[in-house]
PDB file of C-alpha atoms in Angstrom:
ATOM      1  CA  ALA Y   1     -36.978  66.372  69.163  1.00  0.00           C
ATOM      2  CA  HIS Y   2     -38.704  64.539  66.445  1.00  0.00           C
ATOM      3  CA  VAL Y   3     -36.783  61.848  64.599  1.00  0.00           C
ATOM      4  CA  PRO Y   4     -37.862  61.530  60.988  1.00  0.00           C
ATOM      5  CA  LEU Y   5     -38.048  58.131  59.421  1.00  0.00           C
ATOM      6  CA  LYS Y   6     -35.240  57.590  57.022  1.00  0.00           C
ATOM      7  CA  ASN Y   7     -34.882  57.010  53.333  1.00  0.00           C
ATOM      8  CA  LEU Y   8     -37.419  54.425  52.322  1.00  0.00           C
ATOM      9  CA  THR Y   9     -40.756  55.177  50.764  1.00  0.00           C
ATOM     10  CA  ALA Y  10     -42.028  51.657  50.339  1.00  0.00           C
ATOM     11  CA  GLU Y  11     -41.599  48.370  52.065  1.00  0.00           C
ATOM     12  CA  PRO Y  12     -41.818  45.148  50.108  1.00  0.00           C
ATOM     13  CA  SER Y  13     -45.017  44.153  48.412  1.00  0.00           C
ATOM     14  CA  LYS Y  14     -46.037  40.532  48.133  1.00  0.00           C
ATOM     15  CA  GLU Y  15     -46.050  41.038  44.370  1.00  0.00           C
ATOM     16  CA  ALA Y  16     -42.971  39.988  42.420  1.00  0.00           C
ATOM     17  CA  SER Y  17     -42.931  43.218  40.429  1.00  0.00           C
ATOM     18  CA  LYS Y  18     -43.376  46.893  41.170  1.00  0.00           C
ATOM     19  CA  PRO Y  19     -46.969  47.933  41.943  1.00  0.00           C
ATOM     20  CA  LYS Y  20     -49.035  49.230  39.031  1.00  0.00           C
ATOM     21  CA  PRO Y  21     -52.414  50.967  38.790  1.00  0.00           C
ATOM     22  CA  LYS Y  22     -55.130  48.632  37.547  1.00  0.00           C
ATOM     23  CA  SER Y  23     -57.142  51.236  35.631  1.00  0.00           C
ATOM     24  CA  PRO Y  24     -56.955  54.777  34.250  1.00  0.00           C
ATOM     25  CA  LYS Y  25     -59.256  55.916  37.088  1.00  0.00           C
ATOM     26  CA  GLU Y  26     -56.883  54.518  39.690  1.00  0.00           C
ATOM     27  CA  LEU Y  27     -53.953  56.176  37.941  1.00  0.00           C
ATOM     28  CA  ALA Y  28     -55.772  59.525  38.046  1.00  0.00           C
ATOM     29  CA  ALA Y  29     -56.551  59.060  41.748  1.00  0.00           C
ATOM     30  CA  LEU Y  30     -52.904  58.268  42.484  1.00  0.00           C
ATOM     31  CA  GLN Y  31     -51.820  61.309  40.498  1.00  0.00           C
ATOM     32  CA  ALA Y  32     -54.114  63.419  42.684  1.00  0.00           C
ATOM     33  CA  VAL Y  33     -52.135  62.244  45.744  1.00  0.00           C
ATOM     34  CA  GLN Y  34     -48.924  63.500  44.154  1.00  0.00           C
ATOM     35  CA  ASP Y  35     -50.502  66.761  43.005  1.00  0.00           C
ATOM     36  CA  ALA Y  36     -52.110  67.678  46.350  1.00  0.00           C
ATOM     37  CA  GLN Y  37     -50.836  71.046  47.568  1.00  0.00           C
ATOM     38  CA  THR Y  38     -51.485  70.694  51.327  1.00  0.00           C
ATOM     39  CA  PRO Y  39     -51.113  67.835  53.825  1.00  0.00           C
ATOM     40  CA  ASP Y  40     -54.861  67.650  54.450  1.00  0.00           C
ATOM     41  CA  ARG Y  41     -55.636  67.503  50.739  1.00  0.00           C
ATOM     42  CA  GLN Y  42     -53.027  64.803  50.308  1.00  0.00           C
ATOM     43  CA  LEU Y  43     -54.649  62.789  53.098  1.00  0.00           C
ATOM     44  CA  GLN Y  44     -58.035  63.230  51.416  1.00  0.00           C
ATOM     45  CA  ALA Y  45     -56.563  62.008  48.133  1.00  0.00           C
ATOM     46  CA  ILE Y  46     -55.007  58.998  49.869  1.00  0.00           C
ATOM     47  CA  GLU Y  47     -58.329  58.091  51.472  1.00  0.00           C
ATOM     48  CA  ASN Y  48     -59.996  58.438  48.086  1.00  0.00           C
ATOM     49  CA  VAL Y  49     -57.660  55.828  46.595  1.00  0.00           C
ATOM     50  CA  LEU Y  50     -58.008  53.467  49.572  1.00  0.00           C
ATOM     51  CA  THR Y  51     -61.808  53.748  49.552  1.00  0.00           C
ATOM     52  CA  ASN Y  52     -62.479  53.506  45.828  1.00  0.00           C
ATOM     53  CA  PHE Y  53     -59.650  51.145  44.848  1.00  0.00           C
ATOM     54  CA  ALA Y  54     -59.552  48.756  47.791  1.00  0.00           C
ATOM     55  CA  ASP Y  55     -57.335  46.266  45.937  1.00  0.00           C
ATOM     56  CA  THR Y  56     -54.733  48.884  44.965  1.00  0.00           C
ATOM     57  CA  GLU Y  57     -51.174  47.638  44.950  1.00  0.00           C
ATOM     58  CA  PHE Y  58     -50.117  51.013  46.386  1.00  0.00           C
ATOM     59  CA  LYS Y  59     -51.896  50.505  49.735  1.00  0.00           C
ATOM     60  CA  VAL Y  60     -48.714  50.063  51.778  1.00  0.00           C
ATOM     61  CA  MET Y  61     -47.010  53.097  50.249  1.00  0.00           C
ATOM     62  CA  LEU Y  62     -50.116  55.256  50.694  1.00  0.00           C
ATOM     63  CA  LEU Y  63     -50.532  54.284  54.350  1.00  0.00           C
ATOM     64  CA  GLN Y  64     -46.847  54.972  54.994  1.00  0.00           C
ATOM     65  CA  THR Y  65     -47.222  58.393  53.416  1.00  0.00           C
ATOM     66  CA  ALA Y  66     -50.285  59.094  55.560  1.00  0.00           C
ATOM     67  CA  MET Y  67     -48.349  58.123  58.702  1.00  0.00           C
ATOM     68  CA  GLN Y  68     -45.510  60.469  57.771  1.00  0.00           C
ATOM     69  CA  ILE Y  69     -47.941  63.338  57.138  1.00  0.00           C
ATOM     70  CA  GLU Y  70     -49.560  62.811  60.532  1.00  0.00           C
ATOM     71  CA  GLN Y  71     -46.100  62.652  62.142  1.00  0.00           C
ATOM     72  CA  ARG Y  72     -45.224  66.023  60.676  1.00  0.00           C
ATOM     73  CA  LYS Y  73     -48.556  67.375  61.956  1.00  0.00           C
ATOM     74  CA  ASP Y  74     -47.739  65.843  65.370  1.00  0.00           C
ATOM     75  CA  ASP Y  75     -51.157  64.161  65.471  1.00  0.00           C
ATOM     76  CA  PHE Y  76     -50.367  61.137  67.626  1.00  0.00           C
ATOM     77  CA  ALA Y  77     -53.851  59.610  67.470  1.00  0.00           C
ATOM     78  CA  GLN Y  78     -53.817  59.691  63.674  1.00  0.00           C
ATOM     79  CA  VAL Y  79     -50.308  58.223  63.531  1.00  0.00           C
ATOM     80  CA  LEU Y  80     -51.633  55.243  65.494  1.00  0.00           C
ATOM     81  CA  PHE Y  81     -54.772  55.109  63.338  1.00  0.00           C
ATOM     82  CA  TYR Y  82     -52.787  54.794  60.123  1.00  0.00           C
ATOM     83  CA  GLY Y  83     -50.178  52.607  61.800  1.00  0.00           C
ATOM     84  CA  GLU Y  84     -52.743  49.981  62.726  1.00  0.00           C
ATOM     85  CA  ARG Y  85     -54.120  50.040  59.194  1.00  0.00           C
ATOM     86  CA  LEU Y  86     -50.619  49.657  57.813  1.00  0.00           C
ATOM     87  CA  LEU Y  87     -49.943  46.712  60.129  1.00  0.00           C
ATOM     88  CA  ASN Y  88     -53.075  45.025  58.810  1.00  0.00           C
ATOM     89  CA  ALA Y  89     -51.936  45.605  55.238  1.00  0.00           C
ATOM     90  CA  ASP Y  90     -48.282  44.674  55.836  1.00  0.00           C
ATOM     91  CA  PRO Y  91     -47.911  42.708  59.089  1.00  0.00           C
ATOM     92  CA  LYS Y  92     -44.308  41.735  58.338  1.00  0.00           C
ATOM     93  CA  GLY Y  93     -43.110  45.282  57.673  1.00  0.00           C
ATOM     94  CA  ALA Y  94     -41.105  47.389  60.118  1.00  0.00           C
ATOM     95  CA  PHE Y  95     -42.234  50.890  59.144  1.00  0.00           C
ATOM     96  CA  ALA Y  96     -45.469  50.984  61.141  1.00  0.00           C
ATOM     97  CA  LEU Y  97     -43.972  49.310  64.196  1.00  0.00           C
ATOM     98  CA  VAL Y  98     -40.874  51.473  64.590  1.00  0.00           C
ATOM     99  CA  THR Y  99     -42.887  54.627  63.929  1.00  0.00           C
ATOM    100  CA  MET Y 100     -45.535  53.759  66.511  1.00  0.00           C
ATOM    101  CA  ALA Y 101     -42.819  52.781  68.999  1.00  0.00           C
ATOM    102  CA  SER Y 102     -41.024  56.109  68.684  1.00  0.00           C
ATOM    103  CA  GLU Y 103     -44.185  58.204  68.655  1.00  0.00           C
ATOM    104  CA  THR Y 104     -45.711  56.382  71.642  1.00  0.00           C
ATOM    105  CA  ALA Y 105     -42.550  56.966  73.669  1.00  0.00           C
ATOM    106  CA  ARG Y 106     -42.334  60.581  72.508  1.00  0.00           C
ATOM    107  CA  HIS Y 107     -45.907  61.275  73.607  1.00  0.00           C
ATOM    108  CA  THR Y 108     -45.515  59.696  77.043  1.00  0.00           C
ATOM    109  CA  ARG Y 109     -44.908  62.057  79.960  1.00  0.00           C
ATOM    110  CA  PRO Y 110     -43.233  61.154  83.276  1.00  0.00           C
ATOM    111  CA  PHE Y 111     -46.400  61.735  85.322  1.00  0.00           C
ATOM    112  CA  ASP Y 112     -48.973  60.197  82.966  1.00  0.00           C
ATOM    113  CA  LEU Y 113     -51.256  57.924  84.974  1.00  0.00           C
ATOM    114  CA  ASP Y 114     -50.990  55.319  82.206  1.00  0.00           C
ATOM    115  CA  LYS Y 115     -47.258  55.838  81.700  1.00  0.00           C
ATOM    116  CA  GLU Y 116     -46.209  52.229  82.193  1.00  0.00           C
ATOM    117  CA  GLU Y 117     -48.980  50.965  79.941  1.00  0.00           C
ATOM    118  CA  LYS Y 118     -47.802  53.310  77.170  1.00  0.00           C
ATOM    119  CA  LEU Y 119     -44.165  52.330  77.682  1.00  0.00           C
ATOM    120  CA  ALA Y 120     -45.004  48.630  77.570  1.00  0.00           C
ATOM    121  CA  GLN Y 121     -46.827  49.226  74.276  1.00  0.00           C
ATOM    122  CA  ALA Y 122     -43.910  51.222  72.864  1.00  0.00           C
ATOM    123  CA  GLU Y 123     -41.494  48.483  73.922  1.00  0.00           C
ATOM    124  CA  HIS Y 124     -43.688  45.863  72.230  1.00  0.00           C
ATOM    125  CA  TYR Y 125     -43.816  47.853  69.002  1.00  0.00           C
ATOM    126  CA  ALA Y 126     -40.048  48.435  69.046  1.00  0.00           C
ATOM    127  CA  LYS Y 127     -39.100  44.801  69.653  1.00  0.00           C
ATOM    128  CA  ALA Y 128     -41.495  43.571  66.967  1.00  0.00           C
ATOM    129  CA  GLY Y 129     -40.210  46.206  64.540  1.00  0.00           C
ATOM    130  CA  LEU Y 130     -36.623  45.227  65.300  1.00  0.00           C
ATOM    131  CA  GLU Y 131     -37.287  41.586  64.443  1.00  0.00           C
ATOM    132  CA  ASN Y 132     -39.221  42.456  61.284  1.00  0.00           C
ATOM    133  CA  ALA Y 133     -36.487  44.830  60.129  1.00  0.00           C
ATOM    134  CA  LYS Y 134     -33.882  42.088  60.263  1.00  0.00           C
ATOM    135  CA  VAL Y 135     -35.714  39.740  57.878  1.00  0.00           C
ATOM    136  CA  MET Y 136     -37.771  41.903  55.514  1.00  0.00           C
ATOM    137  CA  PRO Y 137     -37.407  40.619  51.943  1.00  0.00           C
ATOM    138  CA  LYS Y 138     -36.055  43.076  49.396  1.00  0.00           C
ATOM    139  CA  PRO Y 139     -38.720  44.606  47.142  1.00  0.00           C
ATOM    140  CA  ALA Y 140     -38.347  44.527  43.388  1.00  0.00           C
ATOM    141  CA  GLY Y 141     -36.304  47.314  41.865  1.00  0.00           C
ATOM    142  CA  VAL Y 142     -34.371  48.240  45.020  1.00  0.00           C
ATOM    143  CA  ALA Y 143     -30.584  47.847  44.973  1.00  0.00           C
ATOM    144  CA  ASP Y 144     -29.120  45.430  47.513  1.00  0.00           C
ATOM    145  CA  ASP Y 145     -26.976  48.047  49.248  1.00  0.00           C
ATOM    146  CA  ARG Y 146     -29.886  50.514  49.550  1.00  0.00           C
ATOM    147  CA  TRP Y 147     -32.111  47.828  51.024  1.00  0.00           C
ATOM    148  CA  GLU Y 148     -29.493  46.740  53.547  1.00  0.00           C
ATOM    149  CA  SER Y 149     -29.042  50.377  54.580  1.00  0.00           C
ATOM    150  CA  ALA Y 150     -32.802  50.760  54.987  1.00  0.00           C
ATOM    151  CA  LYS Y 151     -33.013  47.624  57.138  1.00  0.00           C
ATOM    152  CA  ARG Y 152     -30.192  48.920  59.332  1.00  0.00           C
ATOM    153  CA  ASP Y 153     -31.920  52.281  59.741  1.00  0.00           C
ATOM    154  CA  PHE Y 154     -35.185  50.604  60.744  1.00  0.00           C
ATOM    155  CA  GLN Y 155     -33.306  48.538  63.338  1.00  0.00           C
ATOM    156  CA  SER Y 156     -31.593  51.690  64.575  1.00  0.00           C
ATOM    157  CA  GLN Y 157     -34.944  53.418  65.031  1.00  0.00           C
ATOM    158  CA  ALA Y 158     -36.221  50.440  67.027  1.00  0.00           C
ATOM    159  CA  TYR Y 159     -33.204  50.584  69.361  1.00  0.00           C
ATOM    160  CA  GLU Y 160     -33.662  54.334  69.727  1.00  0.00           C
ATOM    161  CA  ALA Y 161     -37.312  53.877  70.701  1.00  0.00           C
ATOM    162  CA  LEU Y 162     -36.250  51.309  73.315  1.00  0.00           C
ATOM    163  CA  GLY Y 163     -33.806  53.890  74.657  1.00  0.00           C
ATOM    164  CA  GLN Y 164     -36.578  56.474  74.877  1.00  0.00           C
ATOM    165  CA  VAL Y 165     -38.642  53.975  76.888  1.00  0.00           C
ATOM    166  CA  GLU Y 166     -35.801  53.322  79.328  1.00  0.00           C
ATOM    167  CA  VAL Y 167     -35.182  57.048  79.833  1.00  0.00           C
ATOM    168  CA  LEU Y 168     -38.814  57.473  80.873  1.00  0.00           C
ATOM    169  CA  ARG Y 169     -38.344  54.572  83.285  1.00  0.00           C
ATOM    170  CA  GLN Y 170     -35.218  56.354  84.570  1.00  0.00           C
ATOM    171  CA  LYS Y 171     -33.148  53.288  83.683  1.00  0.00           C
ATOM    172  CA  TYR Y 172     -30.340  55.338  82.214  1.00  0.00           C
ATOM    173  CA  GLU Y 173     -27.719  52.609  81.802  1.00  0.00           C
ATOM    174  CA  GLU Y 174     -30.174  50.532  79.747  1.00  0.00           C
ATOM    175  CA  ALA Y 175     -31.045  53.650  77.747  1.00  0.00           C
ATOM    176  CA  ILE Y 176     -27.374  54.362  77.077  1.00  0.00           C
ATOM    177  CA  SER Y 177     -26.898  50.812  75.816  1.00  0.00           C
ATOM    178  CA  ASP Y 178     -29.913  51.111  73.491  1.00  0.00           C
ATOM    179  CA  PHE Y 179     -28.847  54.500  72.108  1.00  0.00           C
ATOM    180  CA  LYS Y 180     -25.323  53.201  71.458  1.00  0.00           C
ATOM    181  CA  LEU Y 181     -26.814  50.244  69.570  1.00  0.00           C
ATOM    182  CA  ALA Y 182     -28.965  52.674  67.572  1.00  0.00           C
ATOM    183  CA  ILE Y 183     -25.852  54.650  66.609  1.00  0.00           C
ATOM    184  CA  SER Y 184     -23.707  51.639  65.743  1.00  0.00           C
ATOM    185  CA  THR Y 185     -26.487  49.983  63.721  1.00  0.00           C
ATOM    186  CA  ALA Y 186     -27.600  53.008  61.697  1.00  0.00           C
ATOM    187  CA  ALA Y 187     -26.550  53.382  58.089  1.00  0.00           C
ATOM    188  CA  THR Y 188     -27.479  57.069  58.199  1.00  0.00           C
ATOM    189  CA  PRO Y 189     -25.906  59.190  60.988  1.00  0.00           C
ATOM    190  CA  ASP Y 190     -28.506  60.984  63.113  1.00  0.00           C
ATOM    191  CA  ALA Y 191     -27.653  63.932  65.357  1.00  0.00           C
ATOM    192  CA  VAL Y 192     -30.798  63.463  67.442  1.00  0.00           C
ATOM    193  CA  THR Y 193     -29.702  59.978  68.499  1.00  0.00           C
ATOM    194  CA  TRP Y 194     -26.367  61.380  69.683  1.00  0.00           C
ATOM    195  CA  MET Y 195     -28.290  64.068  71.601  1.00  0.00           C
ATOM    196  CA  ARG Y 196     -30.472  61.471  73.287  1.00  0.00           C
ATOM    197  CA  LEU Y 197     -27.362  59.522  74.224  1.00  0.00           C
ATOM    198  CA  GLY Y 198     -25.791  62.704  75.582  1.00  0.00           C
ATOM    199  CA  GLN Y 199     -28.861  63.462  77.685  1.00  0.00           C
ATOM    200  CA  ALA Y 200     -28.878  59.919  79.109  1.00  0.00           C
ATOM    201  CA  TYR Y 201     -25.218  60.352  80.078  1.00  0.00           C
ATOM    202  CA  ALA Y 202     -26.035  63.727  81.618  1.00  0.00           C
ATOM    203  CA  ASP Y 203     -28.908  62.224  83.604  1.00  0.00           C
ATOM    204  CA  SER Y 204     -26.398  59.648  84.893  1.00  0.00           C
ATOM    205  CA  ALA Y 205     -23.939  62.413  85.865  1.00  0.00           C
ATOM    206  CA  ARG Y 206     -21.421  61.096  83.320  1.00  0.00           C
ATOM    207  CA  LEU Y 207     -20.596  64.593  82.166  1.00  0.00           C
ATOM    208  CA  ASP Y 208     -17.475  63.866  80.084  1.00  0.00           C
ATOM    209  CA  ASP Y 209     -19.354  61.208  78.109  1.00  0.00           C
ATOM    210  CA  ALA Y 210     -22.291  63.603  77.725  1.00  0.00           C
ATOM    211  CA  ALA Y 211     -20.056  66.359  76.356  1.00  0.00           C
ATOM    212  CA  ASP Y 212     -18.511  63.926  73.874  1.00  0.00           C
ATOM    213  CA  ALA Y 213     -21.947  62.786  72.672  1.00  0.00           C
ATOM    214  CA  PHE Y 214     -23.112  66.377  72.151  1.00  0.00           C
ATOM    215  CA  ASP Y 215     -19.881  67.045  70.212  1.00  0.00           C
ATOM    216  CA  LYS Y 216     -20.690  64.046  68.025  1.00  0.00           C
ATOM    217  CA  ALA Y 217     -24.180  65.428  67.450  1.00  0.00           C
ATOM    218  CA  LEU Y 218     -22.751  68.791  66.368  1.00  0.00           C
ATOM    219  CA  ALA Y 219     -20.347  67.031  63.991  1.00  0.00           C
ATOM    220  CA  THR Y 220     -23.088  65.020  62.260  1.00  0.00           C
ATOM    221  CA  PRO Y 221     -23.275  65.832  58.528  1.00  0.00           C
ATOM    222  CA  ASN Y 222     -26.321  67.842  57.424  1.00  0.00           C
ATOM    223  CA  ILE Y 223     -27.487  68.569  60.965  1.00  0.00           C
ATOM    224  CA  SER Y 224     -30.513  70.877  60.886  1.00  0.00           C
ATOM    225  CA  PRO Y 225     -30.117  74.373  62.361  1.00  0.00           C
ATOM    226  CA  SER Y 226     -32.742  73.720  65.039  1.00  0.00           C
ATOM    227  CA  VAL Y 227     -31.102  70.480  66.176  1.00  0.00           C
ATOM    228  CA  LYS Y 228     -27.680  72.140  66.081  1.00  0.00           C
ATOM    229  CA  SER Y 229     -28.940  74.940  68.315  1.00  0.00           C
ATOM    230  CA  VAL Y 230     -30.298  72.490  70.895  1.00  0.00           C
ATOM    231  CA  ALA Y 231     -27.123  70.370  70.810  1.00  0.00           C
ATOM    232  CA  GLN Y 232     -24.958  73.447  71.380  1.00  0.00           C
ATOM    233  CA  ALA Y 233     -27.165  74.538  74.294  1.00  0.00           C
ATOM    234  CA  LYS Y 234     -26.887  71.054  75.820  1.00  0.00           C
ATOM    235  CA  LYS Y 235     -23.104  71.097  75.400  1.00  0.00           C
ATOM    236  CA  ASP Y 236     -22.900  74.516  77.073  1.00  0.00           C
ATOM    237  CA  GLU Y 237     -25.082  73.288  79.942  1.00  0.00           C
ATOM    238  CA  ILE Y 238     -22.712  70.350  80.512  1.00  0.00           C
ATOM    239  CA  ALA Y 239     -19.747  72.738  80.555  1.00  0.00           C
ATOM    240  CA  ARG Y 240     -21.455  74.839  83.239  1.00  0.00           C
ATOM    241  CA  ARG Y 241     -22.231  71.748  85.302  1.00  0.00           C
ATOM    242  CA  LYS Y 242     -18.614  70.601  85.106  1.00  0.00           C
ATOM    243  CA  THR Y 243     -17.350  74.032  86.166  1.00  0.00           C
ATOM    244  CA  SER Y 244     -19.809  74.231  89.031  1.00  0.00           C
ATOM    245  CA  GLY Y 245     -18.963  70.718  90.151  1.00  0.00           C
ATOM    246  CA  SER Y 246     -15.267  71.531  90.286  1.00  0.00           C
ATOM    247  CA  LYS Y 247     -15.748  74.445  92.670  1.00  0.00           C
ATOM    248  CA  PRO Y 248     -14.977  73.820  96.341  1.00  0.00           C
ATOM    249  CA  ALA Y 249     -18.003  73.489  98.594  1.00  0.00           C
TER     250      ALA Y 249
END
């Protein structure tokens, strides 16, 4: 399942104040980003701003938005493309790193010939994102409590990506530890993290712990119908395994 990035549109700018357009033409170009009716048109509008207003103070926000659009389109290559550009624009931010960590792990398959290379890259992104998330300075105009919550959610996403890496390495105890850290760190509860924890328990044959994790997923506030359906199916599967395991040979 895809884990959306949580609750922060912009990471800190080096400027002391909120970003502002430098001309009426830049303002009109930025308005076109907001007014775009399709993802592809929004990407075109973003590229228009970045090309014609290279010194825009909105570069970080625009690149983040482009990454999120490509995530929703499930275009992994383009997520990395915008992620690298965002890292160049904001090397101390966590957004690009935790997104590329999660997406790299999510697009790695058990029998990929370059699996370990991909996992090493995902692990690198996640660890760098984790460190950046701990120390990012608060941008102007953001309340202290909202910023602290955002930093915690970025750290949580980094731990979750590390867990995804360990699952693909079949190191389930390490994965369980990472997913539990993701859950305990997060400011915003996430059903998908509980599901990943439940699956790691299931892969370790810890069926009672798996059932409890899937219950926690189902109890998460505002769980989406699709995630709820998968969590219920996983819970039912664990129940069948427990029943089967209790039968005499």
